[in-house]
mmCIF file of C-alpha atoms in Angstrom:
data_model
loop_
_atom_site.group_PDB
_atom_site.id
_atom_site.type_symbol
_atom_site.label_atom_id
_atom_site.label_comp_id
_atom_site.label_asym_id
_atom_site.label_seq_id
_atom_site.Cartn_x
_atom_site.Cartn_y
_atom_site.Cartn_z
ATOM 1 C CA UNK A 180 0.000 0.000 0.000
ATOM 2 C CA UNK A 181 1.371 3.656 -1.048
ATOM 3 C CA UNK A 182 1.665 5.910 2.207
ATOM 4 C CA UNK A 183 0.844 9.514 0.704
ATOM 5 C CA UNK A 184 2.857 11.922 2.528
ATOM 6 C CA UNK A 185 1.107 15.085 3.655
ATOM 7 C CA UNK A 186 1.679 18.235 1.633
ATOM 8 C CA UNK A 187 4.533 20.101 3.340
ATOM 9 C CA UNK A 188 3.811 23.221 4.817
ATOM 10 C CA UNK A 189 5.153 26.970 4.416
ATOM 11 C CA UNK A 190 5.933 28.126 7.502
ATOM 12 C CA UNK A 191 5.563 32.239 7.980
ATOM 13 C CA UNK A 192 8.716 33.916 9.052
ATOM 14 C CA UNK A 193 8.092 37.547 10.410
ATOM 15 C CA UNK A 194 10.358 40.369 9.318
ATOM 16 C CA UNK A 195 9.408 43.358 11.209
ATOM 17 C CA UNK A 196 5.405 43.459 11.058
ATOM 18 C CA UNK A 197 5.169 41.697 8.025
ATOM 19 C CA UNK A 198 4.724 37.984 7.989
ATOM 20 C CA UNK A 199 6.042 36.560 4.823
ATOM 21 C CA UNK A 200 5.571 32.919 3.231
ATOM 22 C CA UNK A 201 9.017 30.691 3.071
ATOM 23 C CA UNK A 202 9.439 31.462 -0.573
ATOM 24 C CA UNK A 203 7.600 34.584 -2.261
ATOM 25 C CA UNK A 204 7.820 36.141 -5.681
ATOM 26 C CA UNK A 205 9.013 39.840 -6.003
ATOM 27 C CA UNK A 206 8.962 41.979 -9.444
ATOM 28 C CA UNK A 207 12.632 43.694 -8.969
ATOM 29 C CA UNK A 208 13.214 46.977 -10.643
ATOM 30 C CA UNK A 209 15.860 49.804 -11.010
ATOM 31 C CA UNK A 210 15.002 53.178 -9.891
ATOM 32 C CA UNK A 211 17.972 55.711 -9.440
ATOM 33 C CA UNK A 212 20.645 53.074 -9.746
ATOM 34 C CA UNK A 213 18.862 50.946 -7.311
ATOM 35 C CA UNK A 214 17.406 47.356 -7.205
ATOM 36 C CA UNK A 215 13.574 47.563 -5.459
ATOM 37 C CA UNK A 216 11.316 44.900 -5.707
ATOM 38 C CA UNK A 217 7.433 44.781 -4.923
ATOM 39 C CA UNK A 218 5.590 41.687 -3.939
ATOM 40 C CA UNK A 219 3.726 40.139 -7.147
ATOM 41 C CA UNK A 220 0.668 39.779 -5.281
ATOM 42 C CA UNK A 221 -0.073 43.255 -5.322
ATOM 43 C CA UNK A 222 0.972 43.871 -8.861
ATOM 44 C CA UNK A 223 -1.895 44.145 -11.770
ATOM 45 C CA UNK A 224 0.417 44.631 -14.596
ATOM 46 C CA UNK A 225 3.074 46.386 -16.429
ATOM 47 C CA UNK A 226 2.732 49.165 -18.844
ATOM 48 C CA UNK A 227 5.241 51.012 -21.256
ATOM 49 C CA UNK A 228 5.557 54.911 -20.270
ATOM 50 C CA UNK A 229 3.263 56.433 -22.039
ATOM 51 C CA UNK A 230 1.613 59.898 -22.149
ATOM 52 C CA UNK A 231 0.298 61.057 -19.227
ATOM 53 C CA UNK A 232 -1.706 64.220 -18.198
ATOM 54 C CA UNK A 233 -0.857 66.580 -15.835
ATOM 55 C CA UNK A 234 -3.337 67.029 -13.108
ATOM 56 C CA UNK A 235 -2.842 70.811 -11.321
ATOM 57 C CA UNK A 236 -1.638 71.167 -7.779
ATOM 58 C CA UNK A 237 -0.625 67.414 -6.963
ATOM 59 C CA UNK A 238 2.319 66.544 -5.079
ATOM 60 C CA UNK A 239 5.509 66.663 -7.121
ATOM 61 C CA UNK A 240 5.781 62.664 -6.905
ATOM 62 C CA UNK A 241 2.272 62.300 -8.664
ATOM 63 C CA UNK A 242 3.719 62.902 -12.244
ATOM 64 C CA UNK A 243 -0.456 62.323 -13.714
ATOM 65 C CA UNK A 244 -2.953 60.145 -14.934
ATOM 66 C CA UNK A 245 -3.201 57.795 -17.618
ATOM 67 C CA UNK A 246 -6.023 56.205 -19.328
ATOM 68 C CA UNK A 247 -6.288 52.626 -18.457
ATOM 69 C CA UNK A 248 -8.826 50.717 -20.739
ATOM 70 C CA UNK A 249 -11.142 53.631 -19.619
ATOM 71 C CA UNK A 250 -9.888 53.972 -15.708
ATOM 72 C CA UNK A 251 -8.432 57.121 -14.659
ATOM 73 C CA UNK A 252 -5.012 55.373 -12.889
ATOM 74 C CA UNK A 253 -2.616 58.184 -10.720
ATOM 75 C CA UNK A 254 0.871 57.108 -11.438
ATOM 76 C CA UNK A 255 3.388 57.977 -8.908
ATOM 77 C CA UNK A 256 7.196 58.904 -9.777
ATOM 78 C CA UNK A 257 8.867 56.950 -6.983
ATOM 79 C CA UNK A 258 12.086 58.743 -7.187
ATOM 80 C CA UNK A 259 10.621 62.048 -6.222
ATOM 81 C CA UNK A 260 8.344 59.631 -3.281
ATOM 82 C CA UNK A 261 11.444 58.687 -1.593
ATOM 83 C CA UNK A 262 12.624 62.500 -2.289
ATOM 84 C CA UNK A 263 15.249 62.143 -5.278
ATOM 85 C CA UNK A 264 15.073 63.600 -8.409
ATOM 86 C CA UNK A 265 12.592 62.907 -10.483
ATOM 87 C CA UNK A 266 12.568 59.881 -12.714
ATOM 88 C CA UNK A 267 14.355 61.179 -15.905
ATOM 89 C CA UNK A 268 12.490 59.594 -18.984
ATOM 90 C CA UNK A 269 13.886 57.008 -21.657
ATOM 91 C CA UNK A 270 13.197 53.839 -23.616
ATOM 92 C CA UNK A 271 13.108 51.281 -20.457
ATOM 93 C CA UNK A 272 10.312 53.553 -17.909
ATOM 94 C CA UNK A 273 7.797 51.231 -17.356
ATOM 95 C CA UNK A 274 4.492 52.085 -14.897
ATOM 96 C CA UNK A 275 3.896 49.017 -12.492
ATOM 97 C CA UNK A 276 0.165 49.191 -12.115
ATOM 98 C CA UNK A 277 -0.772 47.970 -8.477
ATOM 99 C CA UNK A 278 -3.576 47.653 -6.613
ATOM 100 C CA UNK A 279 -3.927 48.720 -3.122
ATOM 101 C CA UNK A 280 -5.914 49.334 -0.301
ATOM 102 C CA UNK A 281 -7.810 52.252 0.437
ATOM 103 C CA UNK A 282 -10.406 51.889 3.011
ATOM 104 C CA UNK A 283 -12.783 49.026 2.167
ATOM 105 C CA UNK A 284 -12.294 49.610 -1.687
ATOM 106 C CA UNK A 285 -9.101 48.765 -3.835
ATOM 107 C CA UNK A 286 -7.307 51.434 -6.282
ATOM 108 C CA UNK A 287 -5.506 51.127 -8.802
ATOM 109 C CA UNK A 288 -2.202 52.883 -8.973
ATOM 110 C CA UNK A 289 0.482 53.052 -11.647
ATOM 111 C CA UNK A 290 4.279 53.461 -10.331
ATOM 112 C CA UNK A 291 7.007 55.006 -12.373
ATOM 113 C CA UNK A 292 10.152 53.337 -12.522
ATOM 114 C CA UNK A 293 13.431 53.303 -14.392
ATOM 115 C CA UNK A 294 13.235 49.744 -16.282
ATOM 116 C CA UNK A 295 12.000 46.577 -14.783
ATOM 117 C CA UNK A 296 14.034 43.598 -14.035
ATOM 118 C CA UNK A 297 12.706 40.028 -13.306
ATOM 119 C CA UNK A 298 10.496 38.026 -10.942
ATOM 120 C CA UNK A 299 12.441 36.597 -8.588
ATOM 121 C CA UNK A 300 11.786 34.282 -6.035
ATOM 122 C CA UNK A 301 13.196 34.979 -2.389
ATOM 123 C CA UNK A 302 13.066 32.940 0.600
ATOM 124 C CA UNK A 303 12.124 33.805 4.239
ATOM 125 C CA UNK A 304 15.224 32.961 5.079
ATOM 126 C CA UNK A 305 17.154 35.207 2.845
ATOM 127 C CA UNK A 306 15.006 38.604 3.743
ATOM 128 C CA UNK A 307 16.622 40.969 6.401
ATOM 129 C CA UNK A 308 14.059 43.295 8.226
ATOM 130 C CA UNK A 309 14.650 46.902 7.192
ATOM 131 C CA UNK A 310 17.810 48.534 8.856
ATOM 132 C CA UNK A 311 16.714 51.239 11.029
ATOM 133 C CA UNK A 312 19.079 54.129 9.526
ATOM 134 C CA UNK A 313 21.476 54.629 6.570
ATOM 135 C CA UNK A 314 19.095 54.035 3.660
ATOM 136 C CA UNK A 315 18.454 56.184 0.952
ATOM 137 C CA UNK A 316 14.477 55.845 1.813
ATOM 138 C CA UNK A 317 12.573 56.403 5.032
ATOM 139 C CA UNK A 318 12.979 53.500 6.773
ATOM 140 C CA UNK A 319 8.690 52.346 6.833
ATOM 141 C CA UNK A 320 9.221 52.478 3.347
ATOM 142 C CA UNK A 321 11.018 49.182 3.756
ATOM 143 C CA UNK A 322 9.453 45.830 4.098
ATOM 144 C CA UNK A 323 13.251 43.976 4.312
ATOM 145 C CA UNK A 324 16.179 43.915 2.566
ATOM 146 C CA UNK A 325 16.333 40.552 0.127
ATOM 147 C CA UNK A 326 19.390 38.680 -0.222
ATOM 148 C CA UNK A 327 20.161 37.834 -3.861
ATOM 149 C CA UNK A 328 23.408 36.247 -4.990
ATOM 150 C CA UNK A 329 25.439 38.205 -2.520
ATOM 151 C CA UNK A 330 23.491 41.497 -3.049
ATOM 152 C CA UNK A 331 20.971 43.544 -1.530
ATOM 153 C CA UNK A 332 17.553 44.326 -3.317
ATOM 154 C CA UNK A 333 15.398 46.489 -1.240
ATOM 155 C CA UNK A 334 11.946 44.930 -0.813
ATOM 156 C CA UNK A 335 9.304 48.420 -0.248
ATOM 157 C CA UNK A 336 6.198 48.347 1.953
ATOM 158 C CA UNK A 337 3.610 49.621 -0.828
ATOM 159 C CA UNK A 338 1.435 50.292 1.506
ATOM 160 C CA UNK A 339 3.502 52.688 3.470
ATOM 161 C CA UNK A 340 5.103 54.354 -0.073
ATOM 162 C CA UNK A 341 1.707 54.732 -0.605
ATOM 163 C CA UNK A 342 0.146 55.902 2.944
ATOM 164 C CA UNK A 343 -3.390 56.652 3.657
ATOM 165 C CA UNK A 344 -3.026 60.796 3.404
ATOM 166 C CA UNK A 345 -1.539 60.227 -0.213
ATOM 167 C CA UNK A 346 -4.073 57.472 -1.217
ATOM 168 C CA UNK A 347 -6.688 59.840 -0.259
ATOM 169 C CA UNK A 348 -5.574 62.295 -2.422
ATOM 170 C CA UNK A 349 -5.050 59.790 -5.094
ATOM 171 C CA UNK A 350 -8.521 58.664 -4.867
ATOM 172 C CA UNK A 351 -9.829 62.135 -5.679
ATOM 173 C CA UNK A 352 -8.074 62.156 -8.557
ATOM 174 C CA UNK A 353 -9.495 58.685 -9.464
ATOM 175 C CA UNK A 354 -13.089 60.065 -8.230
ATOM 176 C CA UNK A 355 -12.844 63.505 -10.111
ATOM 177 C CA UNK A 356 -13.390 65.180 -6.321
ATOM 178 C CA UNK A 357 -10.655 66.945 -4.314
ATOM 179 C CA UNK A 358 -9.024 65.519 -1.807
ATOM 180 C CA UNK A 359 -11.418 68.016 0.523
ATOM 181 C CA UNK A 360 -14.733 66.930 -0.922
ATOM 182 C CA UNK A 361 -13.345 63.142 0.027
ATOM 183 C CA UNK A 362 -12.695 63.656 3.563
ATOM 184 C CA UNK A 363 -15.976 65.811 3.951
ATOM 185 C CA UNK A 364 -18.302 62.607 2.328
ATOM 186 C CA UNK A 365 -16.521 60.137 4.848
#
């Protein structure tokens, strides 16, 4: 008779607040010389740059909109998030389209980088949680720092790039209303 051994199971590991499966997929990316990566759960798809339109009096990191299949999708310059320069543009900007959070609905929102890399897969094991000083990024930006043949790829938070005050104003842009009108119908 054939014993059938029970599935193994992933155990979580924790990494500051974050609990993370043994072995995870991350899209990595370059933005300012820099290897990022982003969870592939909370990625939609990924979009050539393309022409966007300039929405008046937005933060300097929301570059515009763009017209996705009919959705009006914010996209975010994460260079000038994390307080750089802003993303200068050439043949390899892509916009990662995510979806996040925002209250009990989800948004879509399109993020600017320099080119994108691969999917990769990183273990628990290998992720570092977020050092405390010294990076180029505020340090809640960071969900942990992935270990990849001998390098460092820094794995962001999206939900903390993209905190509730911003994602608020974001979804008056998505909405058509201000960022007032918003707050006033909650």
């Amino acid at each position: 008779m054939n014993a059938i051994a029970p599935a193994a199971q992933k155990l979580p590991t924790t990494v500051g607040n974050q609990e993370l499966e043994e072995q995870q997929q991350y899209l990595t990316f370059m933005l300012s010389g820099e290897t990022y990566a982003i969870s592939i759960l909370r990625i939609k798809e990924i979009i050539q740059y393309g022409q966007l339109t300039e929405v008046p009096r937005m933060p300097d990191f929301i570059r515009g909109v763009i017209n996705l299949r009919g959705a009006v999708v914010p996209v975010i310059d994460l260079s000038a998030r994390f307080g750089k320069q802003p993303t200068a543009i050439g043949r390899r900007n892509c916009i990662i389209i995510i979806e996040v959070e925002v209250g009990e609905e989800s948004q879509s929102i399109g993020v600017m980088v320099d080119a994108v890399n691969a999917v990769l897969e990183i273990p628990g094991s290998e992720i570092e949680p977020a050092p405390s000083f010294g990076a180029n990024i505020r340090a809640d930006f960071i969900g942990g720092m992935g270990k990849i043949n001998g390098k460092f790829v820094i794995i962001l938070n999206i939900q903390h790039v993209l905190s509730m005050d911003d994602m608020e104003a974001l979804a008056a842009v998505g909405s058509g209303r201000s960022a007032a009108e918003l707050v006033k119908a909650e």
